[in-house]
Coordinates of C-alpha atoms in Angstrom, one line a residue:
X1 CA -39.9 47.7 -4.4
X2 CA -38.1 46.8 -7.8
X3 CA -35.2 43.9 -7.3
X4 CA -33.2 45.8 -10.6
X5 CA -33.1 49.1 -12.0
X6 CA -34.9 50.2 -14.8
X7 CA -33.3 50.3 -18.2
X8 CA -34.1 51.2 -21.7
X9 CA -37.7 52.1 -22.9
X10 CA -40.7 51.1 -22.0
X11 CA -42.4 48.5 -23.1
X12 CA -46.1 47.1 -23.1
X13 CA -47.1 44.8 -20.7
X14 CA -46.7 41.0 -21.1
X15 CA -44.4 41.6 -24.5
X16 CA -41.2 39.6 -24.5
X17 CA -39.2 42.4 -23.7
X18 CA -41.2 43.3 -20.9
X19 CA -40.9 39.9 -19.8
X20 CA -36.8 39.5 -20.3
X21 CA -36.2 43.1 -18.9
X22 CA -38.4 42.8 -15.7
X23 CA -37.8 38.8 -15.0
X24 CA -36.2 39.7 -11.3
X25 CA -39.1 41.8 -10.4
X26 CA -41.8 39.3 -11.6
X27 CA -39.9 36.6 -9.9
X28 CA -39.4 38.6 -6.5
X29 CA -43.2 39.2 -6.5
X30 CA -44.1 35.2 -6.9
X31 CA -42.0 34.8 -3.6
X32 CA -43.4 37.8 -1.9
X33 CA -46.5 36.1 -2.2
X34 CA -45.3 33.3 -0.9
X35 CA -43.6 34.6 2.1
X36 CA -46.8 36.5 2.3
X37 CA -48.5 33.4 3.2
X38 CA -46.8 32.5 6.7
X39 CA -48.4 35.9 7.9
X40 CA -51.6 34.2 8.3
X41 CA -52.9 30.7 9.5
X42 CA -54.9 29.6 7.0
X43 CA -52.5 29.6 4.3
X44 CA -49.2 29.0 6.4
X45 CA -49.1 25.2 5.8
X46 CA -49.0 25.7 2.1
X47 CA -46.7 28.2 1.7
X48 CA -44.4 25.9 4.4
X49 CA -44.5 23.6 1.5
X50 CA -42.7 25.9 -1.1
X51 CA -40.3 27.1 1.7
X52 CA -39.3 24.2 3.9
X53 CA -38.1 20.5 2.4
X54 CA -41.2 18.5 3.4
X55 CA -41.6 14.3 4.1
X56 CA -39.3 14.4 7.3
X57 CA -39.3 11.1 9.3
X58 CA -38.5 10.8 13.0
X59 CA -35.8 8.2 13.7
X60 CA -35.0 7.4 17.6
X61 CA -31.6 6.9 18.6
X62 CA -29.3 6.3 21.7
X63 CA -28.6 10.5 21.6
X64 CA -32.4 11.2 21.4
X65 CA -34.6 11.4 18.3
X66 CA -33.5 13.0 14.9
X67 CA -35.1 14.2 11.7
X68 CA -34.2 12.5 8.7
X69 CA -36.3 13.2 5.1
X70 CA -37.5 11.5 2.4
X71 CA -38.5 12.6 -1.4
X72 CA -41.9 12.7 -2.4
X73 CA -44.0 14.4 -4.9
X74 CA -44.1 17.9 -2.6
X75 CA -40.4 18.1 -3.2
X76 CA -42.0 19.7 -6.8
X77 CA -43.5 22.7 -5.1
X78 CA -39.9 23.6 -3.4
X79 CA -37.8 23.5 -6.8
X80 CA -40.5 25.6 -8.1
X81 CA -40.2 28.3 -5.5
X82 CA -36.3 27.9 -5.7
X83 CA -36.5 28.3 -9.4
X84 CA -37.9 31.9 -8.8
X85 CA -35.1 32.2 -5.9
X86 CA -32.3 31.3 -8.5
X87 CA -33.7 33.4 -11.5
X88 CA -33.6 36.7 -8.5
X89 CA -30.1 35.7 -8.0
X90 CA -29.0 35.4 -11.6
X91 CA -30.2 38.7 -12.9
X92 CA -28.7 40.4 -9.5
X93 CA -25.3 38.9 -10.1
X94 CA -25.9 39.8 -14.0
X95 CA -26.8 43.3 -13.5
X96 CA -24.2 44.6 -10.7
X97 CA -21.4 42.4 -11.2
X98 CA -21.4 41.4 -15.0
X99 CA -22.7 44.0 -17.0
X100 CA -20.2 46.1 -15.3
X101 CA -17.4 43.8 -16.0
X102 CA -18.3 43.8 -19.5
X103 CA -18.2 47.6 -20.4
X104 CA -14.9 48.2 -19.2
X105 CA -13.8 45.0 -20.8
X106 CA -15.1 46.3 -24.2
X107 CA -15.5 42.5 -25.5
X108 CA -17.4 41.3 -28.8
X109 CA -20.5 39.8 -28.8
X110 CA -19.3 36.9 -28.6
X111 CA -17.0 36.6 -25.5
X112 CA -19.4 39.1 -24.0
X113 CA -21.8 36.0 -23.7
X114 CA -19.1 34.0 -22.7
X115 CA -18.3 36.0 -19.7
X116 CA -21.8 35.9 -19.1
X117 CA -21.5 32.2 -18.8
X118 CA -18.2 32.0 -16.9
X119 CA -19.4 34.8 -14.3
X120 CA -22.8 33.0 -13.3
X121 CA -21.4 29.3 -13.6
X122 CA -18.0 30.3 -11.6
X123 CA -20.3 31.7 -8.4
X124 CA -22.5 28.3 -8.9
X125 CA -19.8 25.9 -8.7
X126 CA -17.5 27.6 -6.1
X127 CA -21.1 27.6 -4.3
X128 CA -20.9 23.8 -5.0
X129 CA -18.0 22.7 -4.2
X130 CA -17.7 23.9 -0.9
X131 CA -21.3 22.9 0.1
X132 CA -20.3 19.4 -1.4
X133 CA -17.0 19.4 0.4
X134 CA -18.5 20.5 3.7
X135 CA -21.6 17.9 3.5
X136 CA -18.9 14.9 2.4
X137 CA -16.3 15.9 5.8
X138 CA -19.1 16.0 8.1
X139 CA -21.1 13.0 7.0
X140 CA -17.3 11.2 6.7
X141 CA -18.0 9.8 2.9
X142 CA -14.2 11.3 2.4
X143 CA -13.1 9.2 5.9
X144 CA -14.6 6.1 5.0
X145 CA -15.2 5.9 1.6
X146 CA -17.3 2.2 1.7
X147 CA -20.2 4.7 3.4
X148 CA -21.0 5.4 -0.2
X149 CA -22.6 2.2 -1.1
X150 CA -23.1 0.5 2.7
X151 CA -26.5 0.5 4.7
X152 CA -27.7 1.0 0.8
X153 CA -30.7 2.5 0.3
X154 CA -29.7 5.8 1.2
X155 CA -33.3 6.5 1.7
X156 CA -33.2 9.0 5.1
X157 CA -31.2 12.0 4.4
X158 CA -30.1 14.9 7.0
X159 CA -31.8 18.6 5.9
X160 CA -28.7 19.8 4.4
X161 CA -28.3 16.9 1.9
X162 CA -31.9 17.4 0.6
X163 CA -31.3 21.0 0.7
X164 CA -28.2 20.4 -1.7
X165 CA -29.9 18.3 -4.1
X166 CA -33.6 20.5 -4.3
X167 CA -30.8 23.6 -4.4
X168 CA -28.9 21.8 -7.4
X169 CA -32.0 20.4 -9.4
X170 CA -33.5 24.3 -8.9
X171 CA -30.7 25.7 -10.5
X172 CA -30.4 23.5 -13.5
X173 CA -34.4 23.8 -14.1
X174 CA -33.9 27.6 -13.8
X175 CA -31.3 27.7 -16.8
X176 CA -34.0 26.7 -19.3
X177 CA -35.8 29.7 -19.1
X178 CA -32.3 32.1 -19.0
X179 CA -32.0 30.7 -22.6
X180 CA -34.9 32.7 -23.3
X181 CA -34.2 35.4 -21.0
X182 CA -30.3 35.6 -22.6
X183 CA -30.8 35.8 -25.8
X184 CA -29.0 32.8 -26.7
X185 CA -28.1 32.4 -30.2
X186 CA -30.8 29.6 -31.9
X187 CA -27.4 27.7 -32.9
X188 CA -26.5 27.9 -29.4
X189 CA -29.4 25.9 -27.8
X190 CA -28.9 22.4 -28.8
X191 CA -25.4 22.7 -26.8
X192 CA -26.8 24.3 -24.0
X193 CA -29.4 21.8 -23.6
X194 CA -27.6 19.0 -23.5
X195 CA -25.2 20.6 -21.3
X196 CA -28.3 21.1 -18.6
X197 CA -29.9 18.0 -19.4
X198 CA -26.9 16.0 -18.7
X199 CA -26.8 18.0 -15.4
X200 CA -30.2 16.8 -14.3
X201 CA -30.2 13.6 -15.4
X202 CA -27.5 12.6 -13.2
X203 CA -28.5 14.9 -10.0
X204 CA -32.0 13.7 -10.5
X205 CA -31.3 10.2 -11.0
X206 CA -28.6 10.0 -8.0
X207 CA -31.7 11.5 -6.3
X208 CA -34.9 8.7 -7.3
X209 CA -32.6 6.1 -6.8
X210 CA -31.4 7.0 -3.6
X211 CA -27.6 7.1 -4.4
X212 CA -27.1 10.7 -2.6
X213 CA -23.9 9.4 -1.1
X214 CA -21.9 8.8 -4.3
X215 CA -23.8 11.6 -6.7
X216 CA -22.9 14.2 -3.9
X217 CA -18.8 13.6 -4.3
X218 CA -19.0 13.1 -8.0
X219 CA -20.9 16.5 -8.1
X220 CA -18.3 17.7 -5.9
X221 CA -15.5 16.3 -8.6
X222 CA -17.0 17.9 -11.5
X223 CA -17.7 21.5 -10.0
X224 CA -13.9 21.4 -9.1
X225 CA -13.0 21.0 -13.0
X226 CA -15.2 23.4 -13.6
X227 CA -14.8 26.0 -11.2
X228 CA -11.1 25.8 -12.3
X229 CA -12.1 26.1 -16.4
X230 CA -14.1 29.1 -15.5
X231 CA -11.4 31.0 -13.7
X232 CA -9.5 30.5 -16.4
X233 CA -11.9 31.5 -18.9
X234 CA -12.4 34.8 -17.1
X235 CA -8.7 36.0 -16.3
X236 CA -7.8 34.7 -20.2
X237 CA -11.3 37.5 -21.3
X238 CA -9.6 40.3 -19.0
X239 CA -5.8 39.6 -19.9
X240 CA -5.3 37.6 -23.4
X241 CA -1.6 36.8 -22.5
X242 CA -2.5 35.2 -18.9
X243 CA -2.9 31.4 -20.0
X244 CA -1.3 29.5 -16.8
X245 CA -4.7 28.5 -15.1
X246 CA -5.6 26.6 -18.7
X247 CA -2.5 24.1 -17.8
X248 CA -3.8 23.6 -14.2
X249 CA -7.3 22.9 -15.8
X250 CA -5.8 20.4 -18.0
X251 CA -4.1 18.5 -14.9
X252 CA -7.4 18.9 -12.7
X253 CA -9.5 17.9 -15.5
X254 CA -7.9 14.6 -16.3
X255 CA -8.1 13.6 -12.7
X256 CA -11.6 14.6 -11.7
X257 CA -12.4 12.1 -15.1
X258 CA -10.1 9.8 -13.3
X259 CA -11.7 9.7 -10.0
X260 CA -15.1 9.6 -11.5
X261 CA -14.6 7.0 -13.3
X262 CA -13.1 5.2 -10.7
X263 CA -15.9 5.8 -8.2
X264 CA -18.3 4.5 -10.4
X265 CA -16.6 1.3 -11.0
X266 CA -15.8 1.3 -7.3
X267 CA -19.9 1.8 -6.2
X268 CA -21.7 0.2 -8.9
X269 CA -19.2 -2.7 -10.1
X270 CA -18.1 -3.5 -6.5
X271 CA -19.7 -2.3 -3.3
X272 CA -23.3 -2.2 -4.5
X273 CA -23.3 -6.2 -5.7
X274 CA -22.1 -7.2 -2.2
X275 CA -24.7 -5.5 -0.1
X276 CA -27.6 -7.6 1.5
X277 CA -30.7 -6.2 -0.6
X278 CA -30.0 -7.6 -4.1
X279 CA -33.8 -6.5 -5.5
X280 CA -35.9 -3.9 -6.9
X281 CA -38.2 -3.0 -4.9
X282 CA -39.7 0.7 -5.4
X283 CA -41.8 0.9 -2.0
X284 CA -39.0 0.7 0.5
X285 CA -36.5 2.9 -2.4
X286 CA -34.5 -0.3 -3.8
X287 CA -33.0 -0.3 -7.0
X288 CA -30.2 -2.9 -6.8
X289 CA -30.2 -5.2 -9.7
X290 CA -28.2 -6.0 -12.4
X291 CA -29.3 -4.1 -15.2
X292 CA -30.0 -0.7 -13.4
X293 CA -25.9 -0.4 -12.1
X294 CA -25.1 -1.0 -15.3
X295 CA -27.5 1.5 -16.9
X296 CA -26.1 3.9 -14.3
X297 CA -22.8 3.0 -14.7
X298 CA -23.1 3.5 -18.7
X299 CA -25.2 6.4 -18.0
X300 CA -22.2 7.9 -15.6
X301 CA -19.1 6.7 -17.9
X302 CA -19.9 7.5 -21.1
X303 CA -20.3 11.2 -20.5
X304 CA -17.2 11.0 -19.0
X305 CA -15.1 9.3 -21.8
X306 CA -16.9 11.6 -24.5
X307 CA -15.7 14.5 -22.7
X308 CA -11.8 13.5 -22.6
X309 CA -12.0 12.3 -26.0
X310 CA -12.8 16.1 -26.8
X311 CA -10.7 17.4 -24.4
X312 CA -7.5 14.7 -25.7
X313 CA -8.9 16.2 -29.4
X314 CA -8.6 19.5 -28.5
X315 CA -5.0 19.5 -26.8
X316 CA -3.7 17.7 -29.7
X317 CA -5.4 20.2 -32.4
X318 CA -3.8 22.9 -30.1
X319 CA -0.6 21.4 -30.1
X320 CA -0.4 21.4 -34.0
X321 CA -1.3 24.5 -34.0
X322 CA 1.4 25.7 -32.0
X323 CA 4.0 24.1 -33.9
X324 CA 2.9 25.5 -37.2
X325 CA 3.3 29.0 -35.3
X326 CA 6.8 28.4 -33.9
X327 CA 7.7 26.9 -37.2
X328 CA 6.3 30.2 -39.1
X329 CA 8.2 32.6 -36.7
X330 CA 11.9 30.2 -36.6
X331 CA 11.3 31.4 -40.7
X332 CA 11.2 35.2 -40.0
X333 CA 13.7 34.6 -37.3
X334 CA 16.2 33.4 -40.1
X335 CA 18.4 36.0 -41.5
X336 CA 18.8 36.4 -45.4
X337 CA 22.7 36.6 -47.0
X338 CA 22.9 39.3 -49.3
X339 CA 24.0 37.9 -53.2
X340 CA 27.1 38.8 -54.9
X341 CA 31.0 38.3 -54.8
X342 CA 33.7 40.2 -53.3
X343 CA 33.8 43.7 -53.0
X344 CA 36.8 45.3 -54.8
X345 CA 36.3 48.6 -53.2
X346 CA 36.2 49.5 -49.2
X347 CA 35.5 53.2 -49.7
X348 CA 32.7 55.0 -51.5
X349 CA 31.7 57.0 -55.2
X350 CA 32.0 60.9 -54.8
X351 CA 31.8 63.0 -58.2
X352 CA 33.0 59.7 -60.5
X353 CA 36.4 59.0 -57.7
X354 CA 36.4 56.5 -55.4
X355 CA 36.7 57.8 -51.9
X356 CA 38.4 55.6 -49.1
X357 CA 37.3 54.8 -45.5
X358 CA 39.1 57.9 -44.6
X359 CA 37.3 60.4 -47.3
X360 CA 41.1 60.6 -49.3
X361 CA 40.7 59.7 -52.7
X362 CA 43.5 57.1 -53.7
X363 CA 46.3 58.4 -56.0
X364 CA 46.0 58.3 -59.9
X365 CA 47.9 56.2 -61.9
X366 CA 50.5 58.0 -64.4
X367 CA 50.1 56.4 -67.6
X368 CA 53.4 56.1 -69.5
X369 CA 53.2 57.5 -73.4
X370 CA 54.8 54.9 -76.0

């Protein structure tokens, strides 16, 4: 059963419009497959694989034995059948939700690709942030905030923390191939790429090096600033003069940089160089020395002071611009004094006499003969 309806005109099989038009259905049919598998003995283990995190470990403890997991190089096969998840999702989301948006909307090309954006990246990070939120309450990293770097490595984590990173890695791999699927302008890419790759760099590297605990709450920090940029985005698209949620962007922007910052100073310059294990030692998931906090810590602060140093750019080239405007309207605003002296006259010209206020013409002066 097709995922999406069926639009336009055919096209031949395998052509990149085929491709791009019928992405959901080709993706729902990978994953059909897949859930096809668990139907029958032989192949249930594998497809358990793409499915189910894999590497659990059992730990024992005073309440009774509990499953913790582990990466490993199976964690590849679930992304991969996640990716197809997430590409499902997007084009479901794109074609009953924003494509209807758009067409009473009547937007440009332009800020029709825009809403595109906002729409898909508002659902992800609301998505986000609550996960996050939820995960850092009931693990009580927002109780007890020296849990992010104590009993480091972080090496055994509960199913709903791998879930959230093999959920957030899926997505960001699944964005590559919407560039394509999109049409994204070739001028276009360069940003977009860097705007992934800076995504999974820091998810995957928070990941590998077994710092779950601190990438999950400054995940949770940036999908606030942005869930909160892309409501605006949107309600600026369907109402031009609605600009309020840009100001409460700006204040929630500045302090998610704050706090990031911060936390990474707070792990990586103070908590992680008093724990015990001071080594690197890539069998048991340590990677606490010297030069790796501060590659991460360059690694996490410079994207954040290049992105205020835009944002302070772009406030202050807004602000000049607003000032030129008010100064070009206090101009128009001014009212003009008309030239000339006094008037001699208060009535008006009728038939060569002068006619007063009260439509009499004044009286005519008798001139004397000599």
């Amino acid at each position: 059963m097709a995922v999406l309806r069926r639009r336009g005109r055919a096209h031949s099989v395998l052509s990149h419009e085929f491709v791009i038009q019928n992405r959901a259905d080709i993706a729902a049919a990978l994953v059909l497959i897949v859930l096809g598998g668990l139907m029958f003995e032989v192949t249930a283990k594998t497809a358990f694989t793409f499915i189910s995190p894999q590497h659990n470990v059992t730990s024992t403890t005073p309440d009774g034995d509990v499953v913790y997991y582990v990466y490993g190089t199976s964690d590849c096969a679930t992304i991969s059948f996640y990716i197809f998840i997430t590409i499902i999702l997007h084009a479901v989301v794109q074609e009953y939700t924003l494509d209807k948006v758009n067409k009473r909307l009547h937007l440009s090309k332009v800020k029709h690709n825009k809403v595109n954006e906002s729409g898909q990246l508002l659902l992800f990070h609301l998505g986000t942030s609550a996960w996050g939120i939820y995960l850092a309450v009931t693990e009580g990293y927002l109780s007890a905030p020296s849990s992010l770097w104590e009993d480091y490595p972080h090496t055994h984590l509960t199913f709903q923390m791998k879930f959230f990173y093999l959920c957030q890695l899926s997505y960001w791999l699944h964005m590559i191939p919407e560039l394509y699927f999109q049409r994204v302008r070739k001028e276009e890419v360069p940003r977009q790429l860097l705007y992934i790759g800076l995504y999974l760099v820091h998810i995957a590297g928070a990941y590998l090096l077994n710092l779950t605990r601190a990438g999950l709450v400054m995940a949770v920090l940036q999908s606030v600033a942005e869930l909160v940029f892309h409501m605006a985005r949107l309600q600026y698209f369907t109402n031009p003069d609605r600009q309020a949620l840009f100001g409460v962007w700006a204040v929630v922007f500045v302090l998610c940089r704050l706090a990031t910052l911060t936390l990474a100073l707070l792990v990586m310059g103070f908590g992680l160089s008093r724990v015990q294990r001071q080594s690197l030692d890539m069998e048991h998931g340590v990677f606490n020395t010297l030069p790796i906090r501060l590659s991460v810590l360059l690694s996490v602060c410079a994207p954040q002071v290049w992105m205020m140093w835009r944002f302070i750019n772009f406030q202050l080239r807004r602000w000049r611009q607003s000032r030129l405007e008010q100064a070009a309207r206090r101009k128009v605003a001014v009212p003009t004094r008309p030239p000339g002296g006094r008037r001699r006259d208060t009535g008006h010209h009728e038939n060569g006499l002068i006619k007063s206020e009260d439509g009499s013409s004044p009286r005519t002066r008798k001139i004397r003969s000599p």
